[in-house]
PDB file of C-alpha atoms in Angstrom:
ATOM      1  CA  MET A 382     -47.549  -7.255  21.323  1.00 60.00           C
ATOM      2  CA  THR A 383     -50.820  -9.154  21.234  1.00 77.00           C
ATOM      3  CA  VAL A 384     -53.282  -8.785  18.391  1.00 77.00           C
ATOM      4  CA  THR A 385     -56.978  -9.109  19.082  1.00 84.00           C
ATOM      5  CA  PRO A 386     -58.946 -11.691  17.072  1.00 81.00           C
ATOM      6  CA  THR A 387     -60.885  -8.893  15.374  1.00 79.00           C
ATOM      7  CA  GLU A 388     -57.668  -7.158  14.311  1.00 78.00           C
ATOM      8  CA  GLN A 389     -56.179 -10.466  13.144  1.00 76.00           C
ATOM      9  CA  SER A 390     -59.295 -11.138  11.063  1.00 73.00           C
ATOM     10  CA  ARG A 391     -59.101  -7.666   9.507  1.00 72.00           C
ATOM     11  CA  ARG A 392     -55.425  -8.087   8.663  1.00 72.00           C
ATOM     12  CA  MET A 393     -56.024 -11.498   7.109  1.00 71.00           C
ATOM     13  CA  SER A 394     -58.872 -10.224   4.924  1.00 68.00           C
ATOM     14  CA  PHE A 395     -56.778  -7.249   3.792  1.00 67.00           C
ATOM     15  CA  GLY A 396     -53.863  -9.549   2.976  1.00 63.00           C
ATOM     16  CA  ARG A 397     -56.143 -11.837   0.983  1.00 68.00           C
ATOM     17  CA  GLY A 398     -57.331  -8.840  -1.047  1.00 71.00           C
ATOM     18  CA  VAL A 399     -53.801  -7.734  -1.861  1.00 68.00           C
ATOM     19  CA  MET A 400     -52.740 -11.241  -2.836  1.00 68.00           C
ATOM     20  CA  GLU A 401     -55.820 -11.681  -5.026  1.00 73.00           C
ATOM     21  CA  GLY A 402     -55.087  -8.349  -6.722  1.00 72.00           C
ATOM     22  CA  LEU A 403     -51.533  -9.442  -7.458  1.00 67.00           C
ATOM     23  CA  ARG A 404     -52.772 -12.730  -8.894  1.00 69.00           C
ATOM     24  CA  MET A 405     -55.177 -10.796 -11.127  1.00 73.00           C
ATOM     25  CA  ALA A 406     -52.234  -8.634 -12.239  1.00 70.00           C
ATOM     26  CA  GLY A 407     -50.493 -11.723 -13.568  1.00 67.00           C
ATOM     27  CA  VAL A 408     -48.163 -12.516 -10.674  1.00 64.00           C
ATOM     28  CA  GLN A 409     -48.239 -16.309 -10.431  1.00 60.00           C
ATOM     29  CA  ASN A 410     -47.151 -16.665  -6.795  1.00 61.00           C
ATOM     30  CA  PRO A 411     -47.422 -13.271  -5.044  1.00 59.00           C
ATOM     31  CA  GLY A 412     -45.725 -14.516  -1.871  1.00 57.00           C
ATOM     32  CA  ASP A 413     -42.521 -15.198  -3.795  1.00 54.00           C
ATOM     33  CA  VAL A 414     -42.288 -11.679  -5.259  1.00 61.00           C
ATOM     34  CA  MET A 415     -41.181  -8.509  -3.489  1.00 68.00           C
ATOM     35  CA  ASN A 416     -40.898  -4.906  -4.614  1.00 72.00           C
ATOM     36  CA  ALA A 417     -37.336  -4.279  -5.849  1.00 77.00           C
ATOM     37  CA  ALA A 418     -36.944  -1.142  -3.720  1.00 78.00           C
ATOM     38  CA  LYS A 419     -38.103  -2.925  -0.566  1.00 82.00           C
ATOM     39  CA  LEU A 420     -35.797  -5.860  -1.311  1.00 80.00           C
ATOM     40  CA  ALA A 421     -32.830  -3.504  -1.797  1.00 82.00           C
ATOM     41  CA  ARG A 422     -33.693  -1.679   1.444  1.00 84.00           C
ATOM     42  CA  ILE A 423     -33.786  -4.949   3.391  1.00 85.00           C
ATOM     43  CA  GLU A 424     -30.543  -6.182   1.809  1.00 83.00           C
ATOM     44  CA  SER A 425     -28.756  -2.939   2.694  1.00 85.00           C
ATOM     45  CA  GLY A 426     -29.650  -3.496   6.360  1.00 87.00           C
ATOM     46  CA  LEU A 427     -28.084  -6.961   6.500  1.00 87.00           C
ATOM     47  CA  ASN A 428     -24.703  -7.693   8.059  1.00 89.00           C
ATOM     48  CA  SER A 429     -21.888  -9.047   5.891  1.00 88.00           C
ATOM     49  CA  MET A 430     -22.429 -12.702   6.836  1.00 90.00           C
ATOM     50  CA  ALA A 431     -26.162 -12.518   6.112  1.00 90.00           C
ATOM     51  CA  LYS A 432     -25.354 -10.928   2.729  1.00 90.00           C
ATOM     52  CA  LYS A 433     -23.005 -13.822   1.933  1.00 91.00           C
ATOM     53  CA  VAL A 434     -25.653 -16.370   2.922  1.00 92.00           C
ATOM     54  CA  LEU A 435     -28.258 -14.524   0.847  1.00 90.00           C
ATOM     55  CA  ALA A 436     -25.918 -14.554  -2.157  1.00 90.00           C
ATOM     56  CA  ALA A 437     -25.513 -18.329  -1.773  1.00 91.00           C
ATOM     57  CA  VAL A 438     -29.267 -19.018  -1.733  1.00 92.00           C
ATOM     58  CA  PRO A 439     -30.555 -19.743  -5.273  1.00 89.00           C
ATOM     59  CA  ILE A 440     -33.491 -17.909  -6.810  1.00 85.00           C
ATOM     60  CA  GLN A 441     -35.306 -20.735  -8.592  1.00 83.00           C
ATOM     61  CA  THR A 442     -34.337 -24.100  -7.125  1.00 88.00           C
ATOM     62  CA  PRO A 443     -34.817 -24.698  -3.377  1.00 90.00           C
ATOM     63  CA  TRP A 444     -31.575 -25.767  -1.687  1.00 91.00           C
ATOM     64  CA  SER A 445     -30.971 -27.462   1.631  1.00 91.00           C
ATOM     65  CA  LYS A 446     -28.790 -25.936   4.344  1.00 91.00           C
ATOM     66  CA  GLU A 447     -25.975 -28.322   3.419  1.00 91.00           C
ATOM     67  CA  GLN A 448     -26.005 -27.149  -0.193  1.00 92.00           C
ATOM     68  CA  ILE A 449     -25.942 -23.510   0.910  1.00 92.00           C
ATOM     69  CA  VAL A 450     -23.031 -24.151   3.300  1.00 91.00           C
ATOM     70  CA  SER A 451     -21.089 -25.960   0.568  1.00 91.00           C
ATOM     71  CA  GLU A 452     -21.735 -23.058  -1.829  1.00 91.00           C
ATOM     72  CA  LEU A 453     -20.417 -20.615   0.788  1.00 91.00           C
ATOM     73  CA  ARG A 454     -17.305 -22.736   1.277  1.00 91.00           C
ATOM     74  CA  ARG A 455     -16.836 -22.998  -2.491  1.00 91.00           C
ATOM     75  CA  ALA A 456     -16.945 -19.192  -2.636  1.00 89.00           C
ATOM     76  CA  GLY A 457     -14.155 -19.082  -0.034  1.00 89.00           C
ATOM     77  CA  ALA A 458     -16.076 -18.140   3.100  1.00 86.00           C
ATOM     78  CA  THR A 459     -15.369 -19.933   6.369  1.00 85.00           C
ATOM     79  CA  VAL A 460     -18.742 -20.469   7.966  1.00 86.00           C
ATOM     80  CA  ASP A 461     -20.189 -22.160  11.001  1.00 88.00           C
ATOM     81  CA  ARG A 462     -23.395 -24.128  10.510  1.00 90.00           C
ATOM     82  CA  ALA A 463     -25.073 -22.400  13.482  1.00 91.00           C
ATOM     83  CA  VAL A 464     -24.301 -18.975  11.997  1.00 92.00           C
ATOM     84  CA  VAL A 465     -25.796 -20.027   8.660  1.00 92.00           C
ATOM     85  CA  ASP A 466     -28.904 -21.313  10.485  1.00 92.00           C
ATOM     86  CA  GLY A 467     -29.270 -17.970  12.266  1.00 92.00           C
ATOM     87  CA  CYS A 468     -28.791 -16.037   9.035  1.00 92.00           C
ATOM     88  CA  LEU A 469     -31.388 -18.160   7.231  1.00 93.00           C
ATOM     89  CA  ILE A 470     -33.890 -17.624  10.045  1.00 92.00           C
ATOM     90  CA  THR A 471     -33.279 -13.857   9.913  1.00 91.00           C
ATOM     91  CA  LEU A 472     -33.586 -13.800   6.123  1.00 91.00           C
ATOM     92  CA  CYS A 473     -36.860 -15.754   6.305  1.00 90.00           C
ATOM     93  CA  GLU A 474     -38.253 -13.389   8.952  1.00 89.00           C
ATOM     94  CA  ARG A 475     -37.372 -10.370   6.818  1.00 88.00           C
ATOM     95  CA  GLY A 476     -39.023 -11.939   3.791  1.00 86.00           C
ATOM     96  CA  VAL A 477     -36.053 -12.112   1.398  1.00 88.00           C
ATOM     97  CA  VAL A 478     -35.847 -15.919   1.611  1.00 90.00           C
ATOM     98  CA  LYS A 479     -38.729 -18.402   1.620  1.00 90.00           C
ATOM     99  CA  GLU A 480     -38.798 -21.941   2.976  1.00 89.00           C
ATOM    100  CA  PRO A 481     -41.068 -23.818   0.516  1.00 89.00           C
ATOM    101  CA  ALA A 482     -40.421 -27.153   2.219  1.00 89.00           C
ATOM    102  CA  ARG A 483     -38.935 -27.815   5.629  1.00 91.00           C
ATOM    103  CA  GLY A 484     -35.161 -27.397   5.435  1.00 89.00           C
ATOM    104  CA  THR A 485     -35.038 -26.027   1.873  1.00 93.00           C
ATOM    105  CA  PHE A 486     -34.638 -22.360   1.025  1.00 93.00           C
ATOM    106  CA  VAL A 487     -35.133 -20.176  -2.046  1.00 91.00           C
ATOM    107  CA  ARG A 488     -34.655 -16.428  -2.610  1.00 89.00           C
ATOM    108  CA  VAL A 489     -37.570 -14.085  -3.192  1.00 85.00           C
ATOM    109  CA  ILE A 490     -37.681 -12.567  -6.670  1.00 81.00           C
ATOM    110  CA  ALA A 491     -37.460  -8.784  -7.022  1.00 75.00           C
ATOM    111  CA  ARG A 492     -40.397  -7.418  -8.989  1.00 70.00           C
ATOM    112  CA  LEU A 493     -40.003  -4.216 -10.969  1.00 63.00           C
ATOM    113  CA  ILE A 494     -42.939  -1.830 -10.872  1.00 58.00           C
ATOM    114  CA  THR A 495     -43.794  -0.414 -14.265  1.00 55.00           C
ATOM    115  CA  GLN A 496     -45.277   3.028 -14.433  1.00 51.00           C
ATOM    116  CA  ALA A 497     -48.464   3.132 -16.477  1.00 47.00           C
ATOM    117  CA  THR A 498     -48.637   6.059 -18.861  1.00 44.00           C
ATOM    118  CA  GLU A 499     -51.907   7.520 -19.937  1.00 45.00           C
ATOM    119  CA  GLU A 500     -52.342   9.502 -23.094  1.00 44.00           C
ATOM    120  CA  PHE A 501     -54.996  12.159 -23.229  1.00 43.00           C
ATOM    121  CA  ASN A 502     -56.391  13.284 -26.560  1.00 46.00           C
ATOM    122  CA  GLU A 503     -57.570  16.842 -26.260  1.00 47.00           C
ATOM    123  CA  VAL A 504     -60.160  18.042 -28.735  1.00 46.00           C
ATOM    124  CA  SER A 505     -60.225  21.775 -29.324  1.00 45.00           C
ATOM    125  CA  ILE A 506     -63.379  23.615 -28.449  1.00 47.00           C
ATOM    126  CA  ASN A 507     -63.798  24.962 -31.999  1.00 49.00           C
ATOM    127  CA  ALA A 508     -63.555  21.563 -33.694  1.00 47.00           C
ATOM    128  CA  ARG A 509     -66.595  20.419 -35.609  1.00 52.00           C
ATOM    129  CA  PRO A 510     -68.108  17.032 -34.682  1.00 51.00           C
ATOM    130  CA  ALA A 511     -67.646  15.743 -38.255  1.00 51.00           C
ATOM    131  CA  ALA A 512     -63.943  16.596 -38.171  1.00 50.00           C
ATOM    132  CA  ALA A 513     -63.604  14.852 -34.839  1.00 48.00           C
ATOM    133  CA  ALA A 514     -65.240  11.737 -36.283  1.00 51.00           C
ATOM    134  CA  LEU A 515     -62.761  11.679 -39.187  1.00 53.00           C
ATOM    135  CA  GLN A 516     -59.735  11.793 -36.890  1.00 58.00           C
ATOM    136  CA  PRO A 517     -58.184   8.397 -36.236  1.00 58.00           C
ATOM    137  CA  GLN A 518     -59.358   6.971 -32.959  1.00 58.00           C
ATOM    138  CA  PRO A 519     -56.676   6.006 -30.431  1.00 58.00           C
ATOM    139  CA  PRO A 520     -56.236   2.256 -30.127  1.00 57.00           C
ATOM    140  CA  ALA A 521     -58.158   0.574 -27.353  1.00 53.00           C
ATOM    141  CA  PRO A 522     -56.077   0.268 -24.180  1.00 51.00           C
ATOM    142  CA  GLU A 523     -54.183  -2.972 -24.201  1.00 56.00           C
ATOM    143  CA  ARG A 524     -54.753  -5.565 -21.559  1.00 58.00           C
ATOM    144  CA  GLU A 525     -51.132  -5.312 -20.438  1.00 61.00           C
ATOM    145  CA  ASP A 526     -51.598  -1.622 -19.631  1.00 77.00           C
ATOM    146  CA  SER A 527     -54.528  -2.518 -17.403  1.00 79.00           C
ATOM    147  CA  LEU A 528     -52.540  -5.287 -15.763  1.00 82.00           C
ATOM    148  CA  SER A 529     -49.533  -3.070 -15.134  1.00 83.00           C
ATOM    149  CA  ARG A 530     -51.767  -0.389 -13.634  1.00 85.00           C
ATOM    150  CA  LEU A 531     -53.410  -3.015 -11.448  1.00 85.00           C
ATOM    151  CA  ALA A 532     -49.971  -4.237 -10.375  1.00 85.00           C
ATOM    152  CA  ASN A 533     -48.990  -0.662  -9.491  1.00 87.00           C
ATOM    153  CA  VAL A 534     -52.158  -0.210  -7.451  1.00 89.00           C
ATOM    154  CA  ALA A 535     -51.542  -3.515  -5.679  1.00 90.00           C
ATOM    155  CA  ALA A 536     -47.977  -2.440  -4.854  1.00 89.00           C
ATOM    156  CA  LEU A 537     -49.286   0.876  -3.553  1.00 90.00           C
ATOM    157  CA  LEU A 538     -51.823  -0.957  -1.381  1.00 92.00           C
ATOM    158  CA  ARG A 539     -49.100  -3.227  -0.039  1.00 90.00           C
ATOM    159  CA  ARG A 540     -46.936  -0.211   0.901  1.00 89.00           C
ATOM    160  CA  ALA A 541     -49.966   1.413   2.540  1.00 89.00           C
ATOM    161  CA  ALA A 542     -50.668  -1.793   4.475  1.00 89.00           C
ATOM    162  CA  ASP A 543     -47.058  -1.903   5.681  1.00 87.00           C
ATOM    163  CA  GLU A 544     -47.328   1.722   6.799  1.00 87.00           C
ATOM    164  CA  ILE A 545     -50.645   1.075   8.568  1.00 89.00           C
ATOM    165  CA  ASP A 546     -49.219  -1.969  10.354  1.00 86.00           C
ATOM    166  CA  GLY A 547     -46.229   0.077  11.507  1.00 85.00           C
ATOM    167  CA  ILE A 548     -48.472   2.824  12.841  1.00 89.00           C
ATOM    168  CA  ALA A 549     -50.757   0.275  14.533  1.00 87.00           C
ATOM    169  CA  LEU A 550     -47.793  -1.349  16.269  1.00 87.00           C
ATOM    170  CA  ASP A 551     -46.551   2.073  17.404  1.00 87.00           C
ATOM    171  CA  VAL A 552     -49.980   2.957  18.801  1.00 89.00           C
ATOM    172  CA  GLU A 553     -50.213  -0.427  20.524  1.00 89.00           C
ATOM    173  CA  ALA A 554     -46.810   0.127  22.155  1.00 88.00           C
ATOM    174  CA  ARG A 555     -47.918   3.567  23.364  1.00 90.00           C
ATOM    175  CA  VAL A 556     -51.134   2.138  24.810  1.00 90.00           C
ATOM    176  CA  GLN A 557     -49.182  -0.564  26.652  1.00 89.00           C
ATOM    177  CA  ALA A 558     -46.727   2.028  27.996  1.00 88.00           C
ATOM    178  CA  ALA A 559     -49.619   4.187  29.183  1.00 89.00           C
ATOM    179  CA  GLY A 560     -51.183   1.142  30.856  1.00 89.00           C
ATOM    180  CA  LYS A 561     -47.940   0.429  32.705  1.00 89.00           C
ATOM    181  CA  GLU A 562     -47.738   4.048  33.854  1.00 89.00           C
ATOM    182  CA  GLY A 563     -51.352   3.857  35.042  1.00 89.00           C
ATOM    183  CA  GLU A 564     -50.572   0.691  36.992  1.00 90.00           C
ATOM    184  CA  THR A 565     -47.605   2.419  38.630  1.00 90.00           C
ATOM    185  CA  LEU A 566     -49.831   5.339  39.637  1.00 89.00           C
ATOM    186  CA  ARG A 567     -52.444   2.973  41.104  1.00 90.00           C
ATOM    187  CA  GLN A 568     -49.751   1.216  43.142  1.00 90.00           C
ATOM    188  CA  LEU A 569     -48.417   4.554  44.376  1.00 89.00           C
ATOM    189  CA  LYS A 570     -51.941   5.662  45.302  1.00 90.00           C
ATOM    190  CA  ALA A 571     -52.523   2.384  47.167  1.00 90.00           C
ATOM    191  CA  LEU A 572     -49.274   2.857  49.082  1.00 89.00           C
ATOM    192  CA  LEU A 573     -50.164   6.419  50.018  1.00 90.00           C
ATOM    193  CA  THR A 574     -53.715   5.592  51.112  1.00 88.00           C
ATOM    194  CA  GLY A 575     -52.557   2.490  52.998  1.00 81.00           C
ATOM    195  CA  ALA A 576     -49.854   4.400  54.917  1.00 62.00           C
TER     196      ALA A 576
END
């Protein structure tokens, strides 16, 4: 599963755009925040030991492996240090745990997506312009509404990027499989022509 330099450059620029959009939406550290639905989906796919390790990892303060193991033991779980290491690696790969400094771990915060509501003021066709001017004007849209809409758009872009990456990986796997089949056919042809 190799990625060409051009594709890597495209992915990096897209990722920078999403992260910049999240920062503009008011998210202080976008890498530490994950959509609540995606986080729940990842957590539901974890085995029981990984769920216990995830529950022992704090949300705000980074903890070392030793602190996490002692928290698991305090909770009554009998754990092996190698199993905890494997679980932490898996959790980091899946994006539910971050490693801010080498050997310390912190959970990713679940971000709730707020739905922006838009109100439309309809003016009847028969209304006179003077009457329309006397009607109270709706308040100017608040900045928070704009920020929440921007956050929703950024979340939508992130989901679209995840979907595009999945499709790209599927296409890449198909191309590699077709290349292997083509190689097999060339070898068979060489055997038949050589015989």
